[in-house]
Every structure is written in structure tokens, then in C-alpha cells.
Coordinates of C-alpha atoms in Angstrom, one line a residue:
X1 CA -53.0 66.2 72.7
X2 CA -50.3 64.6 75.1
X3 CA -48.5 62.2 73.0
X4 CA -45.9 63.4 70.2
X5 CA -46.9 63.2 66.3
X6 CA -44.3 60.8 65.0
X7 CA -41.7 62.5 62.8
X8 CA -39.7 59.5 62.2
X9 CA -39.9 55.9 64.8
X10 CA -37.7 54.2 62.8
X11 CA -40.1 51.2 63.0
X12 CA -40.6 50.6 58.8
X13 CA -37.2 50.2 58.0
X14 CA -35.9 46.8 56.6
X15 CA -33.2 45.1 55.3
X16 CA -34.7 45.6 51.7
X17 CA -32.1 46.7 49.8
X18 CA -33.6 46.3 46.3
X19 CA -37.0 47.8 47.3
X20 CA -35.1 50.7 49.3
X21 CA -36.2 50.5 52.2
X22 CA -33.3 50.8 54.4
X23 CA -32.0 53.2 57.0
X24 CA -29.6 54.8 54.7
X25 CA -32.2 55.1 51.6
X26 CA -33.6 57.3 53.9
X27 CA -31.2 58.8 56.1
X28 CA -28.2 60.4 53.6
X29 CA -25.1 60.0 55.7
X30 CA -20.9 60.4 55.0
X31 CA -21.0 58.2 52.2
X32 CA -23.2 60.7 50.4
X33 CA -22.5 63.8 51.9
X34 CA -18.9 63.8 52.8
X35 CA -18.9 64.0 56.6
X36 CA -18.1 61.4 59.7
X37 CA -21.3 59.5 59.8
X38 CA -22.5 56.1 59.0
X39 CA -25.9 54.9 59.5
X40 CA -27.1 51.4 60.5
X41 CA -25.1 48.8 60.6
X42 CA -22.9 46.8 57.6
X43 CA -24.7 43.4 58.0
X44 CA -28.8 42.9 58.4
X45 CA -29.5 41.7 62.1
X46 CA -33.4 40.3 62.5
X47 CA -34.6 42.2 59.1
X48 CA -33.1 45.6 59.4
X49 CA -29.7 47.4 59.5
X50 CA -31.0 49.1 62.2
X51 CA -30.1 48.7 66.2
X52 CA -32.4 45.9 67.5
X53 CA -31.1 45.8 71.2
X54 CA -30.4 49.3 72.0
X55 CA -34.2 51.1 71.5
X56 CA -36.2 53.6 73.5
X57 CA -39.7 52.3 71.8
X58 CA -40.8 50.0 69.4
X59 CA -38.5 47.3 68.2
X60 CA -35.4 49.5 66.6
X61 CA -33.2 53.2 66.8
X62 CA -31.0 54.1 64.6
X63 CA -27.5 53.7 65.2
X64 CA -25.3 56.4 63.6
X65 CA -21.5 55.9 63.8
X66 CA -19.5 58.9 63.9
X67 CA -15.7 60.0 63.2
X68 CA -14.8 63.2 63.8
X69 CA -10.9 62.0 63.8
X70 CA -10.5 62.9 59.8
X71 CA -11.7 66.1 58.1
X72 CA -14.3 67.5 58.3
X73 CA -14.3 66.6 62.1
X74 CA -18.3 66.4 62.1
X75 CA -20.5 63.9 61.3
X76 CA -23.8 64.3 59.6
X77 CA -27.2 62.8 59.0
X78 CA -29.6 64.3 57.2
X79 CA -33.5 63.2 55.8
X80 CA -35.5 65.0 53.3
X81 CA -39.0 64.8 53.2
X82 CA -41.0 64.3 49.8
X83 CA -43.3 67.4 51.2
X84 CA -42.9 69.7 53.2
X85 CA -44.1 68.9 57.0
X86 CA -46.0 71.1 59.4
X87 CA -44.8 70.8 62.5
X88 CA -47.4 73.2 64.3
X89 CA -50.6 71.0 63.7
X90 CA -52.5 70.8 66.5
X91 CA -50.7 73.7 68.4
X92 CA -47.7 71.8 68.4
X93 CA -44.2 73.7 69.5
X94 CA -41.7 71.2 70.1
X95 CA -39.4 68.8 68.6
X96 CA -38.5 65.6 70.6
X97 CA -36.0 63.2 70.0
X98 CA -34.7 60.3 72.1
X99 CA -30.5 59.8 72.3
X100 CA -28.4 57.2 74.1
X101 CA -24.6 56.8 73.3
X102 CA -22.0 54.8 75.0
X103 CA -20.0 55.4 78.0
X104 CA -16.9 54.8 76.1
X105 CA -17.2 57.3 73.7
X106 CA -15.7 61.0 73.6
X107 CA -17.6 64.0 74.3
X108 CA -19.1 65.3 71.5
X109 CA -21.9 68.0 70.6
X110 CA -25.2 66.5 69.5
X111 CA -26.9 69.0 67.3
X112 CA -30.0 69.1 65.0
X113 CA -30.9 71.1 62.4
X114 CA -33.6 71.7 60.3
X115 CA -34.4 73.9 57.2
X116 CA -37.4 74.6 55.9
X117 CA -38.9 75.2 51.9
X118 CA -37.4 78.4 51.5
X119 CA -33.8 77.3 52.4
X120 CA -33.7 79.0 55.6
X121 CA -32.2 76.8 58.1
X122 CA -30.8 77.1 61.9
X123 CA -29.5 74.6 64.1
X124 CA -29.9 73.9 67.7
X125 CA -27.4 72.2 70.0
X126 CA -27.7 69.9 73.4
X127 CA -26.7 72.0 76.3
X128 CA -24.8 69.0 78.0
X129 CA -21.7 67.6 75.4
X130 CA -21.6 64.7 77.3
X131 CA -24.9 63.7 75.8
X132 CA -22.6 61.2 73.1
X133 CA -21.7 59.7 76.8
X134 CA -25.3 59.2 78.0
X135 CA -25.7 55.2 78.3
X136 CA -29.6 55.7 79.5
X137 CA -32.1 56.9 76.9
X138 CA -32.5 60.9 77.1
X139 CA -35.1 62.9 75.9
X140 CA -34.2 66.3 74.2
X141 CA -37.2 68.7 74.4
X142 CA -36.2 71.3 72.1
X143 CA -39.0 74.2 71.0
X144 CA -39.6 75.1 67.6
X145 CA -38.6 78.8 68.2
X146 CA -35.3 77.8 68.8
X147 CA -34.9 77.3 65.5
X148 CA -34.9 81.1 64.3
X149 CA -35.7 81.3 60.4
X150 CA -37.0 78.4 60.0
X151 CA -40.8 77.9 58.9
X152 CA -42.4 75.4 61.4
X153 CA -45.1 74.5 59.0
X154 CA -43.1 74.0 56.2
X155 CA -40.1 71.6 57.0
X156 CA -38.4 70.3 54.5
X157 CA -34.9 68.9 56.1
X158 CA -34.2 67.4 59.4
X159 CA -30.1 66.7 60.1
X160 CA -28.7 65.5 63.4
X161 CA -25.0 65.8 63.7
X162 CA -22.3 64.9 66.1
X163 CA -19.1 67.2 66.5
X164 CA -18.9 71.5 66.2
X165 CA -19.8 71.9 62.5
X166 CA -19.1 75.7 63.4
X167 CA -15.4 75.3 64.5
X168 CA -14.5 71.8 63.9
X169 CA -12.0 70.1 65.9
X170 CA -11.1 66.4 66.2
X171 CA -13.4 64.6 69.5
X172 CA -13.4 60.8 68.5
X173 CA -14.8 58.5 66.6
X174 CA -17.5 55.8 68.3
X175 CA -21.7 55.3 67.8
X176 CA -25.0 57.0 69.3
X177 CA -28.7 56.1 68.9
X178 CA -31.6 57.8 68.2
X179 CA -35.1 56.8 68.5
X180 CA -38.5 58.3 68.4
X181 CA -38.5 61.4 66.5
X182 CA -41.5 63.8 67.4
X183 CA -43.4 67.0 67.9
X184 CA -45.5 67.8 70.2
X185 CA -46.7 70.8 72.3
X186 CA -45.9 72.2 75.6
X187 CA -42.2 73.4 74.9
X188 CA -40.4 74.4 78.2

């Protein structure tokens, strides 16, 4: 195949609070898990918390806003899947994911990580740290054997973070977006 297998689109999430179907029901950020991050937005804009303006495809990204001023200096999002997912059906070796930040904000590492059934886990980051600056959609091709440890077929966790969870230091506080979550095959 040529087109990615969608990991997440963002597309099915509302403003449906009660019925949980929002951005954050699904996407655990700093309110949960103690870091920097806060997805969507406070108020519901044209049926979703999510960004409705700013998208790479479809009719929404998610917009995570990140402050790496206070401790822990990183911020954090993180979705767990019910089952575990195989990411190498169909010979796929990639992982794709669309980002876009804002030319006002502070360089910052993007980084993903994933962990798989067993608890292993390993976590990739964007070669460029201007990436948080990026105003144009940019696609971040990242092959599967990059993460080392970590059980393609059986994927359990995906987290995307801003900031050096490694060695934190303070790098500002602003929003990115991220759209169109995928695997695929052909990994550079």
C-alpha cells in the first residue's frame, strides 16, 4: 500500500463530555499525569475541543499546549490503546505524524514515544528543535526500528512530548498541533 493506516486522525472527537468523547478522554495530559501539557482547548469551538482552523487533513488536529517554565520542564501526552496495536501489518515500518507550531514559540524538542505490552519502551526525538517553531505542517517519518525494545506488533502506548524529558531544563511555554497519526511502509 501507499497511503498510511490511520493510528489516530483526530476526526471522532467531540465536545461530548458526558459520553467521553473528547480529546482529553483520550489523550491523558498534565492534569492527569503531572507534566506541562494540556490538550484541546477550555471552551467547545464547532463540536470539539479540538483545533478547527489549524489542520493538516480532515476537519481538526489536536492542539496540545505546553509549559516547560515550572517543574518538571516537559510536557506530556500520552494515549493507551484498549489492545494492543500491530504496527507491521502489511509490511508496514514507519510511524508518521503531521506537526505545526507557531512562529512565536521557543525552541523545544518534539519527541515520541511508544511502549509496547511488555513494558518496554524507547523514545525517538525530531532531529531539528525548531520543529515547536514550524508554522507549515511537517511530516515526521520516523521508522519503527528506531524505537529499540519496543514490539512493533504489540503497541500498547503512544506519548508525544515537548521539552528534554532526559535532562530537563526550562524552554517556554506556548501550543503545537498534531494531526494525522500513521504507519506506513517505506521508512527512509
Amino acid at each position: 500500500f501507499t497511503t498510511c493506516l490511520p493510528v489516530d486522525d483526530f476526526e471522532s472527537y467531540t465536545d461530548n463530555i458526558d459520553a467521553g468523547e473528547t480529546l482529553w478522554h483520550t489523550w491523558i495530559d498534565g492534569l492527569t499525569n503531572g507534566t506541562g501539557s494540556y490538550v484541546g482547548y477550555e471552551e467547545a469551538n464547532g463540536g470539539t475541543f479540538g483545533e478547527i482552523t489549524i489542520v493538516h487533513g480532515g476537519w481538526q488536529s489536536m492542539p496540545i499546549d505546553y509549559n516547560n517554565v515550572g517543574y518538571p520542564y516537559y510536557s506530556e501526552v500520552e494515549r493507551e490503546f484498549t489492545s494492543a496495536q500491530d504496527w507491521t501489518v502489511e509490511d508496514a515500518n514507519a510511524l508518521v505524524l503531521f506537526a505545526c507550531g507557531k512562529l512565536a514559540n521557543a525552541e523545544a524538542p518534539l519527541y515520541v514515544t511508544l511502549e509496547d505490552t511488555s513494558q518496554n519502551s524507547a523514545t525517538v526525538i525530531h532531529p531539528d528543535p525548531a520543529i515547536s517553531r514550524a508554522v507549515a505542517w511537517t511530516a515526521w517519518k520516523i521508522p519503527l526500528s528506531e524505537f529499540t525494545n519496543v514490539n512493533s506488533r504489540k503497541v500498547k502506548k503512544i506519548r508525544i512530548g515537548i521539552g528534554d524529558k532526559t535532562n530537563p531544563t526550562q524552554d517556554g511555554l506556548e501550543r503545537v498541533f498534531i494531526d494525522d497519526i500513521c504507519v506506513t511502509k517505506g521508512a527512509p
